[in-house]
Amino acid sequence: MKFFNFLNDIDWSKNIILFIVYILIILFCLAFYFIPIMQNHKIKTLDYKRIQSLDTAITNNENALQQDLDSILSKNDHHNIRNKIDMQKLEKYIKTYINNAVILDNGIQDSANNIKIQNISIQGYTKHTKEIVDFINNLENLNNNIRIGFPIDIAKQGDNLKVNLYINIYYSDYKL
């Protein structure tokens, strides 16, 4: 019976109020502990998603540029833009069409879009204009992007034609 008397002496309303206040203080402390952690996690998640979307956009742009480059290189006009000229092969080719050929390398110019232009002057003699025409028509057999510079100077000297022309060889060292 003493135990029941002891229970009767306890002020239950006051203890319940104190217990509720204690629980609220604990919840308040936990909230102030976890709110900064959750905000930090939210910021890091947003940063990660931003970086991931930028990475996806960059990858898509790179793929689109690679497809554009491949389509440009697949066209006949630029299919061999990455081939650098072999000077011995060029000299042999020129000497098959032009006698006593003097080949002067005038240097390399950088142009837009990472394309380099190598200028070469050619002086020599031919018997007929047909050899000059064949020389120009068969330039694509060299597997390079070669353009003839105009005007082509042709002068008659005795039985031969003196030819003075220049060619531009286009190539690119650019790698993706």
PDB file of C-alpha atoms in Angstrom:
ATOM      1  CA  MET A   1       0.000   0.000   0.000  1.00  0.00           C
ATOM      2  CA  LYS A   2       2.849   2.297   0.478  1.00  0.00           C
ATOM      3  CA  PHE A   3       3.559   2.013  -3.182  1.00  0.00           C
ATOM      4  CA  PHE A   4       0.087   3.258  -4.073  1.00  0.00           C
ATOM      5  CA  ASN A   5       0.428   6.093  -1.650  1.00  0.00           C
ATOM      6  CA  PHE A   6       3.699   6.990  -3.296  1.00  0.00           C
ATOM      7  CA  LEU A   7       2.015   7.044  -6.711  1.00  0.00           C
ATOM      8  CA  ASN A   8      -0.761   9.201  -5.354  1.00  0.00           C
ATOM      9  CA  ASP A   9       1.734  11.724  -4.033  1.00  0.00           C
ATOM     10  CA  ILE A  10       3.297  12.293  -7.491  1.00  0.00           C
ATOM     11  CA  ASP A  11       2.161  15.378  -9.378  1.00  0.00           C
ATOM     12  CA  TRP A  12       1.414  13.750 -12.729  1.00  0.00           C
ATOM     13  CA  SER A  13       0.390  16.848 -14.599  1.00  0.00           C
ATOM     14  CA  LYS A  14       3.618  18.611 -13.726  1.00  0.00           C
ATOM     15  CA  ASN A  15       5.730  15.570 -14.697  1.00  0.00           C
ATOM     16  CA  ILE A  16       3.931  15.123 -18.023  1.00  0.00           C
ATOM     17  CA  ILE A  17       4.484  18.802 -18.840  1.00  0.00           C
ATOM     18  CA  LEU A  18       8.171  18.511 -17.929  1.00  0.00           C
ATOM     19  CA  PHE A  19       8.471  15.327 -20.028  1.00  0.00           C
ATOM     20  CA  ILE A  20       6.869  17.055 -23.034  1.00  0.00           C
ATOM     21  CA  VAL A  21       9.211  20.052 -22.594  1.00  0.00           C
ATOM     22  CA  TYR A  22      12.161  17.653 -22.379  1.00  0.00           C
ATOM     23  CA  ILE A  23      11.105  15.884 -25.612  1.00  0.00           C
ATOM     24  CA  LEU A  24      10.628  19.260 -27.351  1.00  0.00           C
ATOM     25  CA  ILE A  25      14.098  20.398 -26.279  1.00  0.00           C
ATOM     26  CA  ILE A  26      15.611  17.151 -27.605  1.00  0.00           C
ATOM     27  CA  LEU A  27      13.715  17.560 -30.913  1.00  0.00           C
ATOM     28  CA  PHE A  28      14.808  21.204 -31.118  1.00  0.00           C
ATOM     29  CA  CYS A  29      18.469  20.211 -30.600  1.00  0.00           C
ATOM     30  CA  LEU A  30      18.209  17.427 -33.184  1.00  0.00           C
ATOM     31  CA  ALA A  31      16.609  19.833 -35.676  1.00  0.00           C
ATOM     32  CA  PHE A  32      19.410  22.371 -35.236  1.00  0.00           C
ATOM     33  CA  TYR A  33      21.904  19.534 -35.702  1.00  0.00           C
ATOM     34  CA  PHE A  34      20.329  18.004 -38.844  1.00  0.00           C
ATOM     35  CA  ILE A  35      19.085  21.146 -40.699  1.00  0.00           C
ATOM     36  CA  PRO A  36      22.600  22.353 -41.666  1.00  0.00           C
ATOM     37  CA  ILE A  37      23.538  18.822 -42.714  1.00  0.00           C
ATOM     38  CA  MET A  38      20.458  18.590 -44.931  1.00  0.00           C
ATOM     39  CA  GLN A  39      21.077  22.057 -46.435  1.00  0.00           C
ATOM     40  CA  ASN A  40      24.691  21.133 -47.173  1.00  0.00           C
ATOM     41  CA  HIS A  41      23.546  17.892 -48.794  1.00  0.00           C
ATOM     42  CA  LYS A  42      20.978  19.786 -50.861  1.00  0.00           C
ATOM     43  CA  ILE A  43      23.633  22.282 -52.082  1.00  0.00           C
ATOM     44  CA  LYS A  44      26.077  19.495 -52.956  1.00  0.00           C
ATOM     45  CA  THR A  45      23.352  17.570 -54.792  1.00  0.00           C
ATOM     46  CA  LEU A  46      22.432  20.652 -56.828  1.00  0.00           C
ATOM     47  CA  ASP A  47      26.100  21.299 -57.650  1.00  0.00           C
ATOM     48  CA  TYR A  48      26.544  17.679 -58.710  1.00  0.00           C
ATOM     49  CA  LYS A  49      23.453  17.815 -60.932  1.00  0.00           C
ATOM     50  CA  ARG A  50      24.681  21.102 -62.454  1.00  0.00           C
ATOM     51  CA  ILE A  51      28.100  19.604 -63.181  1.00  0.00           C
ATOM     52  CA  GLN A  52      26.495  16.481 -64.584  1.00  0.00           C
ATOM     53  CA  SER A  53      24.249  18.508 -66.929  1.00  0.00           C
ATOM     54  CA  LEU A  54      27.250  20.608 -68.075  1.00  0.00           C
ATOM     55  CA  ASP A  55      29.234  17.431 -68.691  1.00  0.00           C
ATOM     56  CA  THR A  56      26.354  16.015 -70.727  1.00  0.00           C
ATOM     57  CA  ALA A  57      26.095  19.252 -72.726  1.00  0.00           C
ATOM     58  CA  ILE A  58      29.854  19.291 -73.388  1.00  0.00           C
ATOM     59  CA  THR A  59      29.794  15.644 -74.448  1.00  0.00           C
ATOM     60  CA  ASN A  60      26.861  16.315 -76.782  1.00  0.00           C
ATOM     61  CA  ASN A  61      28.658  19.340 -78.280  1.00  0.00           C
ATOM     62  CA  GLU A  62      31.842  17.332 -78.722  1.00  0.00           C
ATOM     63  CA  ASN A  63      29.923  14.524 -80.427  1.00  0.00           C
ATOM     64  CA  ALA A  64      28.163  17.010 -82.710  1.00  0.00           C
ATOM     65  CA  LEU A  65      31.484  18.648 -83.619  1.00  0.00           C
ATOM     66  CA  GLN A  66      33.050  15.235 -84.270  1.00  0.00           C
ATOM     67  CA  GLN A  67      30.129  14.313 -86.537  1.00  0.00           C
ATOM     68  CA  ASP A  68      30.489  17.636 -88.374  1.00  0.00           C
ATOM     69  CA  LEU A  69      34.216  17.048 -88.778  1.00  0.00           C
ATOM     70  CA  ASP A  70      33.653  13.505 -89.998  1.00  0.00           C
ATOM     71  CA  SER A  71      31.042  14.687 -92.490  1.00  0.00           C
ATOM     72  CA  ILE A  72      33.387  17.416 -93.749  1.00  0.00           C
ATOM     73  CA  LEU A  73      36.280  14.987 -94.045  1.00  0.00           C
ATOM     74  CA  SER A  74      34.086  12.425 -95.797  1.00  0.00           C
ATOM     75  CA  LYS A  75      33.388  14.849 -98.637  1.00  0.00           C
ATOM     76  CA  ASN A  76      35.676  14.513-101.626  1.00  0.00           C
ATOM     77  CA  ASP A  77      36.975  18.058-101.269  1.00  0.00           C
ATOM     78  CA  HIS A  78      38.507  17.482 -97.855  1.00  0.00           C
ATOM     79  CA  HIS A  79      38.927  13.721 -97.477  1.00  0.00           C
ATOM     80  CA  ASN A  80      42.686  13.988 -97.393  1.00  0.00           C
ATOM     81  CA  ILE A  81      43.180  17.206 -95.439  1.00  0.00           C
ATOM     82  CA  ARG A  82      45.085  15.342 -92.716  1.00  0.00           C
ATOM     83  CA  ASN A  83      47.671  13.970 -95.126  1.00  0.00           C
ATOM     84  CA  LYS A  84      50.905  15.909 -95.104  1.00  0.00           C
ATOM     85  CA  ILE A  85      52.710  16.027 -98.445  1.00  0.00           C
ATOM     86  CA  ASP A  86      55.645  13.704 -99.086  1.00  0.00           C
ATOM     87  CA  MET A  87      58.163  15.970-100.835  1.00  0.00           C
ATOM     88  CA  GLN A  88      60.023  13.124-102.599  1.00  0.00           C
ATOM     89  CA  LYS A  89      56.765  11.800-104.004  1.00  0.00           C
ATOM     90  CA  LEU A  90      55.774  15.312-105.102  1.00  0.00           C
ATOM     91  CA  GLU A  91      59.164  15.914-106.725  1.00  0.00           C
ATOM     92  CA  LYS A  92      58.960  12.600-108.579  1.00  0.00           C
ATOM     93  CA  TYR A  93      55.440  13.423-109.739  1.00  0.00           C
ATOM     94  CA  ILE A  94      56.433  16.896-110.973  1.00  0.00           C
ATOM     95  CA  LYS A  95      59.482  15.565-112.833  1.00  0.00           C
ATOM     96  CA  THR A  96      57.332  13.064-114.744  1.00  0.00           C
ATOM     97  CA  TYR A  97      55.455  15.966-116.363  1.00  0.00           C
ATOM     98  CA  ILE A  98      57.912  18.888-116.252  1.00  0.00           C
ATOM     99  CA  ASN A  99      61.534  18.599-117.445  1.00  0.00           C
ATOM    100  CA  ASN A 100      64.375  20.311-115.552  1.00  0.00           C
ATOM    101  CA  ALA A 101      61.919  21.143-112.753  1.00  0.00           C
ATOM    102  CA  VAL A 102      63.077  23.486-110.015  1.00  0.00           C
ATOM    103  CA  ILE A 103      60.916  23.157-106.923  1.00  0.00           C
ATOM    104  CA  LEU A 104      61.028  25.948-104.351  1.00  0.00           C
ATOM    105  CA  ASP A 105      59.274  25.633-101.016  1.00  0.00           C
ATOM    106  CA  ASN A 106      57.969  29.119-100.168  1.00  0.00           C
ATOM    107  CA  GLY A 107      57.055  28.184 -96.592  1.00  0.00           C
ATOM    108  CA  ILE A 108      53.941  27.344 -94.666  1.00  0.00           C
ATOM    109  CA  GLN A 109      51.123  29.751 -93.814  1.00  0.00           C
ATOM    110  CA  ASP A 110      48.647  29.177 -91.016  1.00  0.00           C
ATOM    111  CA  SER A 111      45.083  29.932 -91.967  1.00  0.00           C
ATOM    112  CA  ALA A 112      41.817  29.762 -90.078  1.00  0.00           C
ATOM    113  CA  ASN A 113      40.478  26.554 -88.576  1.00  0.00           C
ATOM    114  CA  ASN A 114      43.910  24.963 -87.954  1.00  0.00           C
ATOM    115  CA  ILE A 115      44.581  24.485 -91.659  1.00  0.00           C
ATOM    116  CA  LYS A 116      48.120  25.000 -92.902  1.00  0.00           C
ATOM    117  CA  ILE A 117      48.942  26.026 -96.463  1.00  0.00           C
ATOM    118  CA  GLN A 118      52.285  25.031 -97.935  1.00  0.00           C
ATOM    119  CA  ASN A 119      53.257  27.177-100.946  1.00  0.00           C
ATOM    120  CA  ILE A 120      55.489  25.594-103.580  1.00  0.00           C
ATOM    121  CA  SER A 121      56.802  27.259-106.747  1.00  0.00           C
ATOM    122  CA  ILE A 122      57.579  25.113-109.774  1.00  0.00           C
ATOM    123  CA  GLN A 123      59.695  26.171-112.739  1.00  0.00           C
ATOM    124  CA  GLY A 124      60.593  23.944-115.635  1.00  0.00           C
ATOM    125  CA  TYR A 125      60.168  23.051-119.284  1.00  0.00           C
ATOM    126  CA  THR A 126      57.636  20.983-121.214  1.00  0.00           C
ATOM    127  CA  LYS A 127      57.239  20.057-124.867  1.00  0.00           C
ATOM    128  CA  HIS A 128      53.481  20.555-125.115  1.00  0.00           C
ATOM    129  CA  THR A 129      50.649  22.169-123.169  1.00  0.00           C
ATOM    130  CA  LYS A 130      49.082  18.711-122.909  1.00  0.00           C
ATOM    131  CA  GLU A 131      51.761  17.808-120.332  1.00  0.00           C
ATOM    132  CA  ILE A 132      50.737  20.815-118.230  1.00  0.00           C
ATOM    133  CA  VAL A 133      47.066  19.872-118.478  1.00  0.00           C
ATOM    134  CA  ASP A 134      47.861  16.256-117.536  1.00  0.00           C
ATOM    135  CA  PHE A 135      49.939  17.537-114.607  1.00  0.00           C
ATOM    136  CA  ILE A 136      47.010  19.589-113.315  1.00  0.00           C
ATOM    137  CA  ASN A 137      44.381  16.906-113.923  1.00  0.00           C
ATOM    138  CA  ASN A 138      46.364  14.168-112.184  1.00  0.00           C
ATOM    139  CA  LEU A 139      47.228  16.138-109.041  1.00  0.00           C
ATOM    140  CA  GLU A 140      44.524  14.321-107.078  1.00  0.00           C
ATOM    141  CA  ASN A 141      46.538  11.097-107.476  1.00  0.00           C
ATOM    142  CA  LEU A 142      48.930  12.464-104.842  1.00  0.00           C
ATOM    143  CA  ASN A 143      46.254  11.946-102.165  1.00  0.00           C
ATOM    144  CA  ASN A 144      46.571  15.497-100.865  1.00  0.00           C
ATOM    145  CA  ASN A 145      44.503  18.649-101.039  1.00  0.00           C
ATOM    146  CA  ILE A 146      46.397  20.548-103.713  1.00  0.00           C
ATOM    147  CA  ARG A 147      45.249  23.672-105.512  1.00  0.00           C
ATOM    148  CA  ILE A 148      46.937  25.292-108.488  1.00  0.00           C
ATOM    149  CA  GLY A 149      47.741  28.966-108.146  1.00  0.00           C
ATOM    150  CA  PHE A 150      46.820  31.113-111.102  1.00  0.00           C
ATOM    151  CA  PRO A 151      48.067  32.614-113.349  1.00  0.00           C
ATOM    152  CA  ILE A 152      50.304  29.954-114.851  1.00  0.00           C
ATOM    153  CA  ASP A 153      53.127  31.588-116.795  1.00  0.00           C
ATOM    154  CA  ILE A 154      53.944  29.791-120.030  1.00  0.00           C
ATOM    155  CA  ALA A 155      56.531  31.195-122.400  1.00  0.00           C
ATOM    156  CA  LYS A 156      58.040  29.646-125.514  1.00  0.00           C
ATOM    157  CA  GLN A 157      61.814  29.194-125.465  1.00  0.00           C
ATOM    158  CA  GLY A 158      63.085  27.442-128.575  1.00  0.00           C
ATOM    159  CA  ASP A 159      61.292  24.119-128.985  1.00  0.00           C
ATOM    160  CA  ASN A 160      60.175  23.993-125.328  1.00  0.00           C
ATOM    161  CA  LEU A 161      57.613  25.791-123.217  1.00  0.00           C
ATOM    162  CA  LYS A 162      58.926  27.423-120.057  1.00  0.00           C
ATOM    163  CA  VAL A 163      56.402  26.847-117.269  1.00  0.00           C
ATOM    164  CA  ASN A 164      56.244  28.849-114.052  1.00  0.00           C
ATOM    165  CA  LEU A 165      53.441  27.970-111.628  1.00  0.00           C
ATOM    166  CA  TYR A 166      52.795  27.544-107.970  1.00  0.00           C
ATOM    167  CA  ILE A 167      50.692  25.120-105.990  1.00  0.00           C
ATOM    168  CA  ASN A 168      49.127  25.353-102.541  1.00  0.00           C
ATOM    169  CA  ILE A 169      48.974  22.204-100.445  1.00  0.00           C
ATOM    170  CA  TYR A 170      46.394  22.247 -97.675  1.00  0.00           C
ATOM    171  CA  TYR A 171      46.729  20.044 -94.596  1.00  0.00           C
ATOM    172  CA  SER A 172      45.871  20.007 -90.921  1.00  0.00           C
ATOM    173  CA  ASP A 173      47.696  18.648 -87.881  1.00  0.00           C
ATOM    174  CA  TYR A 174      44.649  19.202 -85.670  1.00  0.00           C
ATOM    175  CA  LYS A 175      43.616  16.173 -83.631  1.00  0.00           C
ATOM    176  CA  LEU A 176      40.521  15.799 -81.517  1.00  0.00           C
TER     177      LEU A 176
END
